[in-house]
Structures are given as structure tokens and as C-alpha cells.
mmCIF file of C-alpha atoms in Angstrom:
data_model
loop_
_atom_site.group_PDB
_atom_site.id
_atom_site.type_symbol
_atom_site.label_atom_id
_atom_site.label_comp_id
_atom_site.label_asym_id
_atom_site.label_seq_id
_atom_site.Cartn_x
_atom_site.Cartn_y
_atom_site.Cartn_z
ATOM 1 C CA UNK A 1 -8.065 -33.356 17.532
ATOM 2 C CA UNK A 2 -8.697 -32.852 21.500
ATOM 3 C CA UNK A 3 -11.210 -30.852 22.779
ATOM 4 C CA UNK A 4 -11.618 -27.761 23.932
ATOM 5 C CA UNK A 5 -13.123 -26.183 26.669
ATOM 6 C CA UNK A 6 -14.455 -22.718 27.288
ATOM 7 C CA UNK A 7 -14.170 -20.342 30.244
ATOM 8 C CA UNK A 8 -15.184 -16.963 30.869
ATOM 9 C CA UNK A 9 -15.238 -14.210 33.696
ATOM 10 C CA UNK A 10 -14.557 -11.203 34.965
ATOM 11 C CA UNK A 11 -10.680 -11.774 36.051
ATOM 12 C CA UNK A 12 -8.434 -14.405 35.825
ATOM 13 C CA UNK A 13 -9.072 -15.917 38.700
ATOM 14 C CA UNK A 14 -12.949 -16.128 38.825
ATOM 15 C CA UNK A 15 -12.891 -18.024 34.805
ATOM 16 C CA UNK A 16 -16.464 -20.811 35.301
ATOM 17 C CA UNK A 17 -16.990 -23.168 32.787
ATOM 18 C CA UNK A 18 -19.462 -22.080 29.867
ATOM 19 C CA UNK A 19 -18.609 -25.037 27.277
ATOM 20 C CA UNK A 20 -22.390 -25.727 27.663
ATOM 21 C CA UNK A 21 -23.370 -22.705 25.893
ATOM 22 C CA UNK A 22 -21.000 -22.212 22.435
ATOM 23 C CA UNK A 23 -22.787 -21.916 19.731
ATOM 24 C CA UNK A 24 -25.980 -21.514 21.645
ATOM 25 C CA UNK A 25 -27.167 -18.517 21.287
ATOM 26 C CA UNK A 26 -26.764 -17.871 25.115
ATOM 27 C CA UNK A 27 -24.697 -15.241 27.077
ATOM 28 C CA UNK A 28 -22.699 -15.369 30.073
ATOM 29 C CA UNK A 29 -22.866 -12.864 32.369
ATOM 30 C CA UNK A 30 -19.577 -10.855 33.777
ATOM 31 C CA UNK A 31 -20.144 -9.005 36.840
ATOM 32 C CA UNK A 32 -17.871 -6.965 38.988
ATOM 33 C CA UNK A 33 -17.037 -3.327 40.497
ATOM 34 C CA UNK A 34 -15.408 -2.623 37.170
ATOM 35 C CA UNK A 35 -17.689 -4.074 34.252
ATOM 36 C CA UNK A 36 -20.585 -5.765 33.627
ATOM 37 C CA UNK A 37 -21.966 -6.938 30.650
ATOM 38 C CA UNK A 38 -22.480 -10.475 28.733
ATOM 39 C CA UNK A 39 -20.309 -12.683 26.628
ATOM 40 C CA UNK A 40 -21.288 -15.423 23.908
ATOM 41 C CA UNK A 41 -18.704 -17.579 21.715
ATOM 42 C CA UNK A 42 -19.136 -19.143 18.593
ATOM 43 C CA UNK A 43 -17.006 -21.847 17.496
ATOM 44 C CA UNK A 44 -17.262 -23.821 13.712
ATOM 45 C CA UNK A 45 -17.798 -27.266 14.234
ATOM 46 C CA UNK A 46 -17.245 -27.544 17.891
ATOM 47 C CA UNK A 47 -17.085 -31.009 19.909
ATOM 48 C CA UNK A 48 -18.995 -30.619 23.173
ATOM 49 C CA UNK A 49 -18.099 -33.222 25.665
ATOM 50 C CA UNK A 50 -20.362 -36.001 24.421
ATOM 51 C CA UNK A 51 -18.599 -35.701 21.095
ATOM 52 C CA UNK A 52 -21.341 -33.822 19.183
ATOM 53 C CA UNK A 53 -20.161 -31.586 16.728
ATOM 54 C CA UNK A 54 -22.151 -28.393 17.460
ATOM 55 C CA UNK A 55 -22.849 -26.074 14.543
ATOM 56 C CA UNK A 56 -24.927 -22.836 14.734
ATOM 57 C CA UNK A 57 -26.927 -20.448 11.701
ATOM 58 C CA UNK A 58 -24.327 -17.792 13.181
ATOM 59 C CA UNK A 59 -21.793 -19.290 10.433
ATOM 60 C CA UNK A 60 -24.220 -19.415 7.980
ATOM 61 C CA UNK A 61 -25.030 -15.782 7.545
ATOM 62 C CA UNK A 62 -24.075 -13.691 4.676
ATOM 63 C CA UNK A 63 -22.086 -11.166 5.921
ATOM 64 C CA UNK A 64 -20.160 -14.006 8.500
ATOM 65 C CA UNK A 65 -19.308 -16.464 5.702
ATOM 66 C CA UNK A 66 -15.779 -17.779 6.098
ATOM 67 C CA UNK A 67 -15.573 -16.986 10.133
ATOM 68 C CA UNK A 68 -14.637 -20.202 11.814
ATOM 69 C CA UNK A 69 -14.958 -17.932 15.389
ATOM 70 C CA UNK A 70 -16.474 -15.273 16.956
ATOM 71 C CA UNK A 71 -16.265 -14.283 20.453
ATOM 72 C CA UNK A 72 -19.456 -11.394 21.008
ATOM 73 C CA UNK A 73 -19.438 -8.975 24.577
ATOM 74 C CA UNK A 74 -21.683 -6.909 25.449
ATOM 75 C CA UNK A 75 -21.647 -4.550 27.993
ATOM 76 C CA UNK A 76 -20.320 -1.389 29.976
ATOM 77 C CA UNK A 77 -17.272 -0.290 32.445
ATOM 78 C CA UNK A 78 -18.504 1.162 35.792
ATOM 79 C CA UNK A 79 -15.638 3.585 35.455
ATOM 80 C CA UNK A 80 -14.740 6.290 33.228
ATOM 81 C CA UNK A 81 -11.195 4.671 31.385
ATOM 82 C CA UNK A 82 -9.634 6.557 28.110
ATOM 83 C CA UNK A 83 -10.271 4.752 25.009
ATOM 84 C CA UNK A 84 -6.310 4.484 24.638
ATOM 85 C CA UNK A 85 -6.434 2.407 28.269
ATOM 86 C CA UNK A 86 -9.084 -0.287 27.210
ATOM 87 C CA UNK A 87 -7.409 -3.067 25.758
ATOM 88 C CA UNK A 88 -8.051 -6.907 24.142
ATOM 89 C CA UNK A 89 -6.379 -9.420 23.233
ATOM 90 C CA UNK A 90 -4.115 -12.469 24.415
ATOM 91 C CA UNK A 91 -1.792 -13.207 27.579
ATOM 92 C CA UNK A 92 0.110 -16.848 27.731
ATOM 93 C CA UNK A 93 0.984 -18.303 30.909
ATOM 94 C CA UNK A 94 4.079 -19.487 29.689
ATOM 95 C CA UNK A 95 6.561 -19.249 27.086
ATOM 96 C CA UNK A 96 5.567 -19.618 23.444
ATOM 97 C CA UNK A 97 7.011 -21.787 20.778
ATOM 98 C CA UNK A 98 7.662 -19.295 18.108
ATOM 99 C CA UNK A 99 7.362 -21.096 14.548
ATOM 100 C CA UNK A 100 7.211 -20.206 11.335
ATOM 101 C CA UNK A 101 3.471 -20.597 11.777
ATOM 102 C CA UNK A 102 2.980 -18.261 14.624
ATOM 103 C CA UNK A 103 5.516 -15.774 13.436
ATOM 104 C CA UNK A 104 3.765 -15.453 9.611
ATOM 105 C CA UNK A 105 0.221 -15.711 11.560
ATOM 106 C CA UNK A 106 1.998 -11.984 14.072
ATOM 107 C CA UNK A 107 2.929 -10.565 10.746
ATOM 108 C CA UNK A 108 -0.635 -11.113 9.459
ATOM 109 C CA UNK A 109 -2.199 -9.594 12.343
ATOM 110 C CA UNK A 110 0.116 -6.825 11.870
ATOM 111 C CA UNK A 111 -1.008 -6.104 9.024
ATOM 112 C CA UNK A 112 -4.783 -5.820 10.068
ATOM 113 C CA UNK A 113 -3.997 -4.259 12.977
ATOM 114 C CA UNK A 114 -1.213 -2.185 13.046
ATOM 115 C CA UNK A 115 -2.239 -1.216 16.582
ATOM 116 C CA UNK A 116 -1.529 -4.519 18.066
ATOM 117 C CA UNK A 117 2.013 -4.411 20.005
ATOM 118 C CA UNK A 118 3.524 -7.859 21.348
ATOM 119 C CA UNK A 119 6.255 -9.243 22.971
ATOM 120 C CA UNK A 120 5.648 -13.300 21.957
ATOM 121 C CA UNK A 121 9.105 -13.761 22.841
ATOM 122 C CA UNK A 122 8.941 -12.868 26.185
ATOM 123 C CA UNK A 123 11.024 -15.210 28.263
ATOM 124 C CA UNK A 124 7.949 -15.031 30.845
ATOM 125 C CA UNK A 125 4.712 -14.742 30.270
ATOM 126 C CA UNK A 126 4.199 -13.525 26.337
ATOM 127 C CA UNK A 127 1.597 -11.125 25.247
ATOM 128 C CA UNK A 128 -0.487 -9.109 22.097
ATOM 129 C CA UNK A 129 -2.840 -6.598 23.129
ATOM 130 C CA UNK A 130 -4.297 -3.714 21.031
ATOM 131 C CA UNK A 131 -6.892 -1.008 22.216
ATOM 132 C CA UNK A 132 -9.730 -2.378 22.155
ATOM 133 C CA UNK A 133 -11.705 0.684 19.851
ATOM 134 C CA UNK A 134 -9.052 0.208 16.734
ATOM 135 C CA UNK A 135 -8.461 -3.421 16.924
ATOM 136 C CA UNK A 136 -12.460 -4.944 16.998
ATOM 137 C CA UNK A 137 -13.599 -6.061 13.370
ATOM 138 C CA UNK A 138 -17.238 -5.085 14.367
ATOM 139 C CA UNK A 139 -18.006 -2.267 16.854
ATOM 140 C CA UNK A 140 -20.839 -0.558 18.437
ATOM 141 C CA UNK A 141 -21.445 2.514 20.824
ATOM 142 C CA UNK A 142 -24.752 3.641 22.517
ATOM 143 C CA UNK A 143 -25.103 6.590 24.949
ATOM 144 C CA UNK A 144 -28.228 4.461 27.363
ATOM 145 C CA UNK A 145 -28.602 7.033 29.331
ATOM 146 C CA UNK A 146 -30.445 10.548 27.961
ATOM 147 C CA UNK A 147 -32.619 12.819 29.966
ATOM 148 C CA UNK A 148 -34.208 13.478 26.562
ATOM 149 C CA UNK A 149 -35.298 10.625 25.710
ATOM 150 C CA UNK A 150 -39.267 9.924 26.669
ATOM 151 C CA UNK A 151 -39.998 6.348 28.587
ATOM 152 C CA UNK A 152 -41.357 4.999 25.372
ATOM 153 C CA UNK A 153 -38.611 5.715 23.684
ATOM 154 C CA UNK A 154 -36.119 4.304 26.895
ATOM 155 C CA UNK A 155 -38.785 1.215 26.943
ATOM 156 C CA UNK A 156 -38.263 0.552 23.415
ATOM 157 C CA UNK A 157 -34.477 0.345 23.612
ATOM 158 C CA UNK A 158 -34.589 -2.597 26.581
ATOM 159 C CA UNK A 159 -35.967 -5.599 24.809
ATOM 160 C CA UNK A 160 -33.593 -7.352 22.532
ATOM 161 C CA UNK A 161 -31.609 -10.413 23.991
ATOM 162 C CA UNK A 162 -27.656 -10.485 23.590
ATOM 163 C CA UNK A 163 -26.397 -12.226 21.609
ATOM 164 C CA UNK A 164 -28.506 -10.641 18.668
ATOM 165 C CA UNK A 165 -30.489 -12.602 16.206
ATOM 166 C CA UNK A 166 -28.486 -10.377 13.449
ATOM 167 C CA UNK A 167 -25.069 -10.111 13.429
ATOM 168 C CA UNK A 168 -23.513 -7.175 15.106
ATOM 169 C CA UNK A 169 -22.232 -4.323 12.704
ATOM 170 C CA UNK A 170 -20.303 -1.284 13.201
ATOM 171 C CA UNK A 171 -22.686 1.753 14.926
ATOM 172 C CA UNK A 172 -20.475 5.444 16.480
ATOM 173 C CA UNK A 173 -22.850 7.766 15.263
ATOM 174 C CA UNK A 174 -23.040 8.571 19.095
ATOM 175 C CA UNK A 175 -19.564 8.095 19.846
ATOM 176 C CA UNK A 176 -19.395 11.829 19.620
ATOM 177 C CA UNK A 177 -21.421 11.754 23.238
ATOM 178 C CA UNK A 178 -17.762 9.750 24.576
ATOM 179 C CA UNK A 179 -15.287 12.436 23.288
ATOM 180 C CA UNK A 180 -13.911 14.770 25.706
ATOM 181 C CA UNK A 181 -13.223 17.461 23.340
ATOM 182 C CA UNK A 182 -14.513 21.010 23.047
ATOM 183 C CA UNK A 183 -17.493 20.401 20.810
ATOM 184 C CA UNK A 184 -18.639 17.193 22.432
ATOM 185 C CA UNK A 185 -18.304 18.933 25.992
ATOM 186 C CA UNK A 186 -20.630 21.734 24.677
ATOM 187 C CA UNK A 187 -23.343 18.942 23.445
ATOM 188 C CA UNK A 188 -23.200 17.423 26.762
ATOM 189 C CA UNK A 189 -22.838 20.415 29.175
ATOM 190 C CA UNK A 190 -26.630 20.971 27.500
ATOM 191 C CA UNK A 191 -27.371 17.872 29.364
ATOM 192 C CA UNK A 192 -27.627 16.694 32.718
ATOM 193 C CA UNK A 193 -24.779 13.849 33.676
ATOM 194 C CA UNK A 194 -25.671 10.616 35.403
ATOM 195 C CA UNK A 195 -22.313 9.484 35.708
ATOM 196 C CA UNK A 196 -22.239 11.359 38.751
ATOM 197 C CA UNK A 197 -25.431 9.850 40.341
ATOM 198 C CA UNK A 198 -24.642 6.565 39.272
ATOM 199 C CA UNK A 199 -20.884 6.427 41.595
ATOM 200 C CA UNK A 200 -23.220 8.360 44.144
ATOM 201 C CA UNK A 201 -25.439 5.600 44.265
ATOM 202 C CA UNK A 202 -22.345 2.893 44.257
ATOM 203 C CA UNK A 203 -20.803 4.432 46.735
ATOM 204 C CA UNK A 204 -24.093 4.008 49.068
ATOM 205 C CA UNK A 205 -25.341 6.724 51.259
ATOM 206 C CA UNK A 206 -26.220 7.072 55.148
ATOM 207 C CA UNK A 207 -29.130 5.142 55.135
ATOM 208 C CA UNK A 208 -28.144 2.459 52.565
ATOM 209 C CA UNK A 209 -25.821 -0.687 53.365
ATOM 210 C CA UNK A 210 -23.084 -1.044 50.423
ATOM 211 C CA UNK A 211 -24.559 -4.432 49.763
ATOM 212 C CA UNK A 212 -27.946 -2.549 48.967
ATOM 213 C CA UNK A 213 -26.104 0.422 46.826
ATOM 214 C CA UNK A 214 -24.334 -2.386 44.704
ATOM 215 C CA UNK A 215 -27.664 -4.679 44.030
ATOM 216 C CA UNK A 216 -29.609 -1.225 42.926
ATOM 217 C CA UNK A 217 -26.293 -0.624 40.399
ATOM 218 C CA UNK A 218 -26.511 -3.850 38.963
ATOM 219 C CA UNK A 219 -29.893 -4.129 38.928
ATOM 220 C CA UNK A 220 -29.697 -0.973 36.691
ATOM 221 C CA UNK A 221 -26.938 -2.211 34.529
ATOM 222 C CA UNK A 222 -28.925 -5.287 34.148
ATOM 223 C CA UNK A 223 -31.803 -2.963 32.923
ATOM 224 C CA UNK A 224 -29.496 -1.444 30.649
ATOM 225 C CA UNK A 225 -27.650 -4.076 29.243
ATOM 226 C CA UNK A 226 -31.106 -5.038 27.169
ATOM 227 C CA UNK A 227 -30.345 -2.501 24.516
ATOM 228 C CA UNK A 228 -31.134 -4.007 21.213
ATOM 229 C CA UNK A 229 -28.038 -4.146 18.501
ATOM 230 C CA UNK A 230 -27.402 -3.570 14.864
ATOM 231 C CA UNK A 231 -30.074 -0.634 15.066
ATOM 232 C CA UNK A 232 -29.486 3.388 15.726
ATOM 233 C CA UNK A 233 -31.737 5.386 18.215
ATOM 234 C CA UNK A 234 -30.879 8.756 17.195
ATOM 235 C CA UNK A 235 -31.505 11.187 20.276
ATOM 236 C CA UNK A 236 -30.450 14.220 19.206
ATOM 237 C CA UNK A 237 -30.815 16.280 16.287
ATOM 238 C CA UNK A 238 -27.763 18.231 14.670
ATOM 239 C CA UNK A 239 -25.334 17.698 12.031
ATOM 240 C CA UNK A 240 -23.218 14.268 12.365
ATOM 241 C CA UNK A 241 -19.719 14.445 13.937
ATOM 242 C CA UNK A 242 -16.284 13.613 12.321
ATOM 243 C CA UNK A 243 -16.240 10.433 14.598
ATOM 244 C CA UNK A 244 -19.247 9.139 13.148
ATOM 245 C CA UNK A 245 -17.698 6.224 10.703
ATOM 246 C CA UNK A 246 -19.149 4.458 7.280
ATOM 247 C CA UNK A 247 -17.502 1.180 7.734
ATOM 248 C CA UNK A 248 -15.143 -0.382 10.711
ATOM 249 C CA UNK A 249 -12.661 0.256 8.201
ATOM 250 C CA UNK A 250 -13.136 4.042 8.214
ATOM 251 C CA UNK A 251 -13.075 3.609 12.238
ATOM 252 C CA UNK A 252 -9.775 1.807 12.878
ATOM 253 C CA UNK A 253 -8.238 3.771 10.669
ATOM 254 C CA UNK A 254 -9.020 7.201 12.497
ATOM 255 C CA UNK A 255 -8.354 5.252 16.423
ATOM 256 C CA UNK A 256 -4.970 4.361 15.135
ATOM 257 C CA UNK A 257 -3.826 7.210 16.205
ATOM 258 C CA UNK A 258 -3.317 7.110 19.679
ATOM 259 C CA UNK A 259 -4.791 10.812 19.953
ATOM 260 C CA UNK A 260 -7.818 10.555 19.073
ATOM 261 C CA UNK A 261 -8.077 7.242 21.102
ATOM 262 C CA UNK A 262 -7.036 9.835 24.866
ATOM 263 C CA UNK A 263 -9.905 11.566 23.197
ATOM 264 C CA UNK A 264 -12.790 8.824 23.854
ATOM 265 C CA UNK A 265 -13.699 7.945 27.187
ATOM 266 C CA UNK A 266 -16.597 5.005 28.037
ATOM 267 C CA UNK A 267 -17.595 4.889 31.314
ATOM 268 C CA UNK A 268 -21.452 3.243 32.977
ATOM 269 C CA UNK A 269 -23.755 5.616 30.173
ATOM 270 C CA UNK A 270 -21.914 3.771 27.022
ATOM 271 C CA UNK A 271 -22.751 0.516 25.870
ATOM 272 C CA UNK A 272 -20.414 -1.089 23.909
ATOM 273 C CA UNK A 273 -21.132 -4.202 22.054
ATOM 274 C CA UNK A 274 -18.376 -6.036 20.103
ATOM 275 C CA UNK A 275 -17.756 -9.133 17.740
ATOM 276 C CA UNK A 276 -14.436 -10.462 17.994
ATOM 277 C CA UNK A 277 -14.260 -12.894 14.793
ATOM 278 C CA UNK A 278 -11.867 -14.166 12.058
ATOM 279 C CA UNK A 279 -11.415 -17.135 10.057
ATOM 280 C CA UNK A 280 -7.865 -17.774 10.419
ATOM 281 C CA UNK A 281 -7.878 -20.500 12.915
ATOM 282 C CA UNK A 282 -9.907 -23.923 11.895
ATOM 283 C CA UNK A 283 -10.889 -26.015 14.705
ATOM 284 C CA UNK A 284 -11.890 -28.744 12.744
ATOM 285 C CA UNK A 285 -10.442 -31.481 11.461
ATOM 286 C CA UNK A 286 -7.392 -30.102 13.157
ATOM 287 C CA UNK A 287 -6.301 -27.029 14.820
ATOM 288 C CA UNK A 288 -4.798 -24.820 11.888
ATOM 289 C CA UNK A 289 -3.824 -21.267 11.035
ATOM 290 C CA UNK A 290 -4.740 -20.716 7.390
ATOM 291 C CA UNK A 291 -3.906 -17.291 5.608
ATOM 292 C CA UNK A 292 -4.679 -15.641 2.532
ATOM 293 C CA UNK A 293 -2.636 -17.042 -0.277
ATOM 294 C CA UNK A 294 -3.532 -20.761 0.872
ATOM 295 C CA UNK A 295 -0.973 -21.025 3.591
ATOM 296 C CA UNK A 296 -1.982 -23.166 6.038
ATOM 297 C CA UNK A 297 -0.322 -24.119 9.104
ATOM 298 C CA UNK A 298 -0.821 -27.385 11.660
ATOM 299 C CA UNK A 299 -0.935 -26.220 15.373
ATOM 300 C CA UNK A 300 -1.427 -28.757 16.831
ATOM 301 C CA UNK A 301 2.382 -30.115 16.457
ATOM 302 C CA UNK A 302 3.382 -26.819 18.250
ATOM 303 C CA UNK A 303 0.513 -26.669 21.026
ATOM 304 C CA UNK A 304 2.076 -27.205 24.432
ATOM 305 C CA UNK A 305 -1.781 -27.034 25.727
ATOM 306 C CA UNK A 306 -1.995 -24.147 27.648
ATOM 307 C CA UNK A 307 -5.061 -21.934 27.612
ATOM 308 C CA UNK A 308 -5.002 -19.618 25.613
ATOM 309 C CA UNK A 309 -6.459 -16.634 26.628
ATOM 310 C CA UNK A 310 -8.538 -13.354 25.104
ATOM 311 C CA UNK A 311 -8.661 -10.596 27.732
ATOM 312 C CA UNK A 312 -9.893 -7.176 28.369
ATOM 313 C CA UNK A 313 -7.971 -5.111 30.495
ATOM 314 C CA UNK A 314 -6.807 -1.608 31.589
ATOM 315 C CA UNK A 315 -3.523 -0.454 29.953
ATOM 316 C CA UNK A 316 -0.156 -0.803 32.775
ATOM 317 C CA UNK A 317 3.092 0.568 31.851
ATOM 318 C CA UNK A 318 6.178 -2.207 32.990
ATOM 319 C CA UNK A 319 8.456 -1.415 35.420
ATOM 320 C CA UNK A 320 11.472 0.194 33.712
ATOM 321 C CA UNK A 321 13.605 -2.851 33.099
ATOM 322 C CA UNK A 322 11.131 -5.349 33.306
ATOM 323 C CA UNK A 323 9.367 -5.199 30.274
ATOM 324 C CA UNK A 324 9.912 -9.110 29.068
ATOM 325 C CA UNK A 325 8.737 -10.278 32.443
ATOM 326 C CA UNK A 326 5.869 -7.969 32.927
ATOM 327 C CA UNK A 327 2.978 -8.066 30.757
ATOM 328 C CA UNK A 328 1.318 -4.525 30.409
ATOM 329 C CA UNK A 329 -2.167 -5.524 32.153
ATOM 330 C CA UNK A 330 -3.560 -3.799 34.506
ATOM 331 C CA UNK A 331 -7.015 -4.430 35.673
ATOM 332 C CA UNK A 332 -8.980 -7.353 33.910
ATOM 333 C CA UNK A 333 -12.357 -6.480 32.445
ATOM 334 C CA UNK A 334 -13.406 -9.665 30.938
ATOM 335 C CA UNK A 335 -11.353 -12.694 29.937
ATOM 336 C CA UNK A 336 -12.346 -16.002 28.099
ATOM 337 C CA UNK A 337 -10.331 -18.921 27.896
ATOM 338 C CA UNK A 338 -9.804 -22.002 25.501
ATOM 339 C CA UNK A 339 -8.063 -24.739 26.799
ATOM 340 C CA UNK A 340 -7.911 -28.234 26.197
ATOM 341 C CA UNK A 341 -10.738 -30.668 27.563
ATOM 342 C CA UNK A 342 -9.094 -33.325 29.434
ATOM 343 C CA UNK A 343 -12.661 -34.019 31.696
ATOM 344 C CA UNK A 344 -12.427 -37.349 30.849
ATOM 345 C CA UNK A 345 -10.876 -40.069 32.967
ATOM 346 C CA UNK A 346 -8.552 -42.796 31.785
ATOM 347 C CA UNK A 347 -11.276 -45.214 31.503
ATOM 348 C CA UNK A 348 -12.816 -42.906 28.962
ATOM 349 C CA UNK A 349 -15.883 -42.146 31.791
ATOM 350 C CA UNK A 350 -16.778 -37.962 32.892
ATOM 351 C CA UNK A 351 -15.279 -36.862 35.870
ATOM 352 C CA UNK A 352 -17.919 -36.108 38.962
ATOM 353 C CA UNK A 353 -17.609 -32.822 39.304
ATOM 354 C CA UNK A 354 -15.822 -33.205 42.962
ATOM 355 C CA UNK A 355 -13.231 -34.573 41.002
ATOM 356 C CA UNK A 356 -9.867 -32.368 41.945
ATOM 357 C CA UNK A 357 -9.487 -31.877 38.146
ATOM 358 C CA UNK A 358 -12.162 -30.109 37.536
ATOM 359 C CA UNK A 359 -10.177 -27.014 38.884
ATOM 360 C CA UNK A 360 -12.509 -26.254 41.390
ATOM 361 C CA UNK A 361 -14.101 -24.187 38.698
ATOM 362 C CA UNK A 362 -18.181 -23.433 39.266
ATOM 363 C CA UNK A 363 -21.085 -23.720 36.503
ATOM 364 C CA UNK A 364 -21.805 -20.830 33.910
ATOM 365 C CA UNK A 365 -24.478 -17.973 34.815
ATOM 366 C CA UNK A 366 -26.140 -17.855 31.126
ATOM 367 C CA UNK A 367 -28.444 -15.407 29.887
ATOM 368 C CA UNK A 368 -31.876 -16.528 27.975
#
């Protein structure tokens, strides 16, 4: 079985190294004029580049038993984007070998997302995305910014670390505080907006350099970003809204309609925090796709070893007539990348890290 190595970042072109920190408990941080926020990845029995096998208590909790994966962000977009816009999931730089494997594993996926739309067979560069709201197995919204709130209250809600020491669960009771329609409009019209004073401030005034105005954002994002998880702050009294959901069943049900996704927009005062996870690929012995029923398929015959790669991006339309060369991503959020780990020289020794196949890529930025 080779091994794999990690990347992360805020576009495709900016992906560092964070192999160091899987399984860690450790973030990485993402940082640019469109998001910023923190990633951490979990992988069952990982090999690190000394040939450990890495394990963490993340795969030993109750309510993540059978997950062999788990890919955890935290954080918020810097611009107000539509629910329906925000999407995850995978790009390919090249043409996929579609087997029986891959094309039971789509049909699978299909069926727990019916959301997710594809075009594997793209001639191109092959693609699965699905809005981001309906297609995460563990979701959570916070409004982090209310003038309501008192500063004990505000302190309180900037201490946990990311990733959390309990595993992130499913939280829109203030999603309502997102939706655009009539009744959430009246809650918030109640309300002054910071969204406005927050692009003010990006945008930097007379007397401030843009290089100032951006270091204040981020330093408030940073702030932010330290909301604790798997807990509710209620800040408002009232009676509970119809997009306030029992389980993440309940949730991806209602934001499969693509209505009520236009209805949802996140922009700098939502926090999102997600857990990407499944336990239908095995890393270990092998790399294997295993689905209920006890089919189980062998991957590694079939991987041509390119990364593959779990993005979050802004929805693009394809040109008309282009839609199997043209992938529908439009701006990146967030992207991490597994790829094989070929660090090692013929001789079996570790590269220097001036060596040219090292990709010119930089060391993580981690998070304590």
C-alpha cells in the first residue's frame, strides 16, 4: 500500500503540505479575501513518512464508530454567497477509470445524496460536487456576531480549540438568522448589521493602508473563529423556526430542494463548522471501497495516482457546449488533497526539501 500525503489551502494553487498533522488533533489554517477558517483530517490507520501507523481516539468514539475518515473545517466566507452557490466535493485532474467499483461506489453516493451531480466521464477533467448545506453528514451554524449579546457572554463563546475534543454534531437552530426571507428579515431588521462594517473595514478607509484594513479583518476572524462546537448559545428568545432541524437527516432532506437552499445566505457573521466523514474507503491494508451488503472493492488496481481532491467552491455555470470540458467551479474556498507519497528517493533515503520533487510546496501553518 503506498502512502499518502496530505495537502490543504485556500486554492489550488497555494495546497502546503500538512501530512505532519493527521490525526493530530491540529488545524490548518486557510486564509484569503474569500474565507478563512481551519481544517483538520483524520485518517484510520495512517502511515506517516517514517512508516508509523498513526491512530487517533477520534475513531474510537461512540457516535464515529465505523468512520475510516473524516475531513473537519471550520470557518467563515468573507462574502455573502447563496447557500445553493457553496459547494464540496471532488475535481480530478484527469480522466477517470470508470469500473465497476467506482460506478457502484456513484450509485451509492447517490443514494445518500441525491444532491450530488457528476460528470465522472468527462473526457477532461471529471467532477462530483453537491451544495455544501445538503450534502455534509454533520453540520453546524452560529450567528458570532450579535449586538445583544453582553461581553461575557461574547467572551464565553471564544475559547474552545478546533478541532473539538467532541465530535461535531448537527446545530441550525440559528440558521433562521441566514435566511433571507420575510420572517427572518423582520428578526434581523430589529438588529443592527455588521456585515456592512466589516467590508467597510476591508475595504480600508482614508487614513488606513489596505495592508492595515486586511490584518484588523483577520485579526477579527481569527477572534472569531474560537467559537466552541457541539454546544448552542441561544441569543434570542422566540419560538423556534421551521429551519431549525432534529437530526442532519431532517436537514438534508429540507436543502434538497434547491429553494430553500437560494433562501440561506452565509457570509463573515456565520460560522460554519463541518465534518466531512464516511467509512466507505479503507486505507489500510489496502486502498478499498467497501459498501453495505459486504461489497468490497480493491482500488488500488484502478488508481492511476493522481490526487484526489475535496474542494469548496462557488457554483459556475459551463459555457453552453462545453459542459464535459468545463468543470462547474468557480472560486475555490478551501481544498485538501490526497495524493500519493513518493518523498522518498530510490535509495529508500527522504528527499531535502530543495529537492525539485518536493513541488516547491511550503510547510503547514497549524493551529494549537
Amino acid at each position: 500500500m503506498p502512502r499518502l500525503r496530505v495537502l490543504a489551502g485556500p486554492s489550488l494553487e497555494t495546497l502546503v503540505p500538512i501530512t505532519d498533522i493527521v490525526n493530530s488533533g491540529r488545524a490548518h489554517a486557510i486564509s484569503s479575501d474569500q474565507f478563512e477558517g481551519k481544517i483538520a483530517v483524520y485518517v484510520k490507520n495512517f502511515v506517516n513518512a517514517e512508516g508509523r501507523c498513526l491512530t487517533s481516539e477520534y475513531f474510537e468514539r461512540e457516535d464515529r464508530r465505523g468512520i475510516t475518515w473524516s475531513v473537519q473545517v471550520q470557518g467563515r466566507f468573507l462574502q455573502p454567497h447563496s447557500a445553493n452557490d457553496i459547494l464540496f466535493g471532488n475535481i480530478f485532474d484527469k480522466p477517470l477509470k470508470v469500473t465497476l467499483g467506482i460506478e457502484c461506489g456513484l450509485k451509492f453516493m447517490q443514494f445518500v445524496d441525491p444532491t450530488l451531480e457528476h460528470n465522472l466521464t468527462s473526457t477532461s477533467k471529471p467532477w462530483a460536487l453537491s451544495p455544501l448545506i445538503a450534502t455534509m453528514p454533520h453540520f453546524a451554524h452560529e450567528r458570532i456576531r450579535d449586538p445583544l449579546m453582553s461581553d461575557e457572554q461574547e467572551s464565553d463563546l471564544f475559547q474552545s480549540p478546533f478541532p473539538p475534543a467532541t465530535s461535531v454534531s448537527d446545530d441550525t437552530s440559528q440558521l433562521r438568522l441566514a435566511s433571507t426571507s420575510s420572517s427572518a428579515q423582520l428578526s434581523r431588521s430589529q438588529t443592527p448589521s455588521s456585515l456592512s462594517s466589516i467590508s467597510t473595514s476591508w475595504s480600508s478607509s482614508s487614513d488606513t493602508s489596505h495592508a492595515s484594513a486586511k490584518s484588523s479583518l483577520r485579526e477579527s476572524v481569527k477572534k472569531s473563529l474560537k467559537v466552541p462546537l457541539g454546544k448552542t448559545h441561544s441569543r434570542r428568545n422566540g419560538s423556534k423556526s421551521g429551519i431549525d432541524f432534529r437530526t442532519p437527516g431532517e436537514r438534508r432532506s429540507y436543502f434538497s430542494d434547491a429553494q430553500n437552499r437560494k433562501d440561506i445566505v452565509f457570509g463573515p457573521e456565520d460560522l460554519i463548522t463541518t465534518d466531512f466523514c464516511y467509512g466507505y474507503l479503507e486505507f489500510s491494508p489496502t486502498l478499498a471501497l467497501r459498501l453495505p451488503g459486504g461489497m468490497s472493492f480493491d482500488l488500488i488496481r484502478y488508481w492511476d495516482k493522481h490526487p484526489v481532491k475535496f474542494i469548496c467552491c462557488e457554483r459556475k455555470q459551463p459555457s453552453p457546449g462545453a459542459e464535459d470540458i468545463e468543470q462547474p467551479v468557480g472560486q475555490i474556498f478551501w481544498c485538501v488533497s490526497f495524493e500519493e507519497d513518493d518523498t522518498d528517493d530510490d535509495d529508500g533515503g527522504p528527499r531535502g526539501p530543495a529537492d525539485k520533487r518536493n513541488n516547491g510546496h511550503i510547510g503547514a501553518r497549524d493551529i494549537d
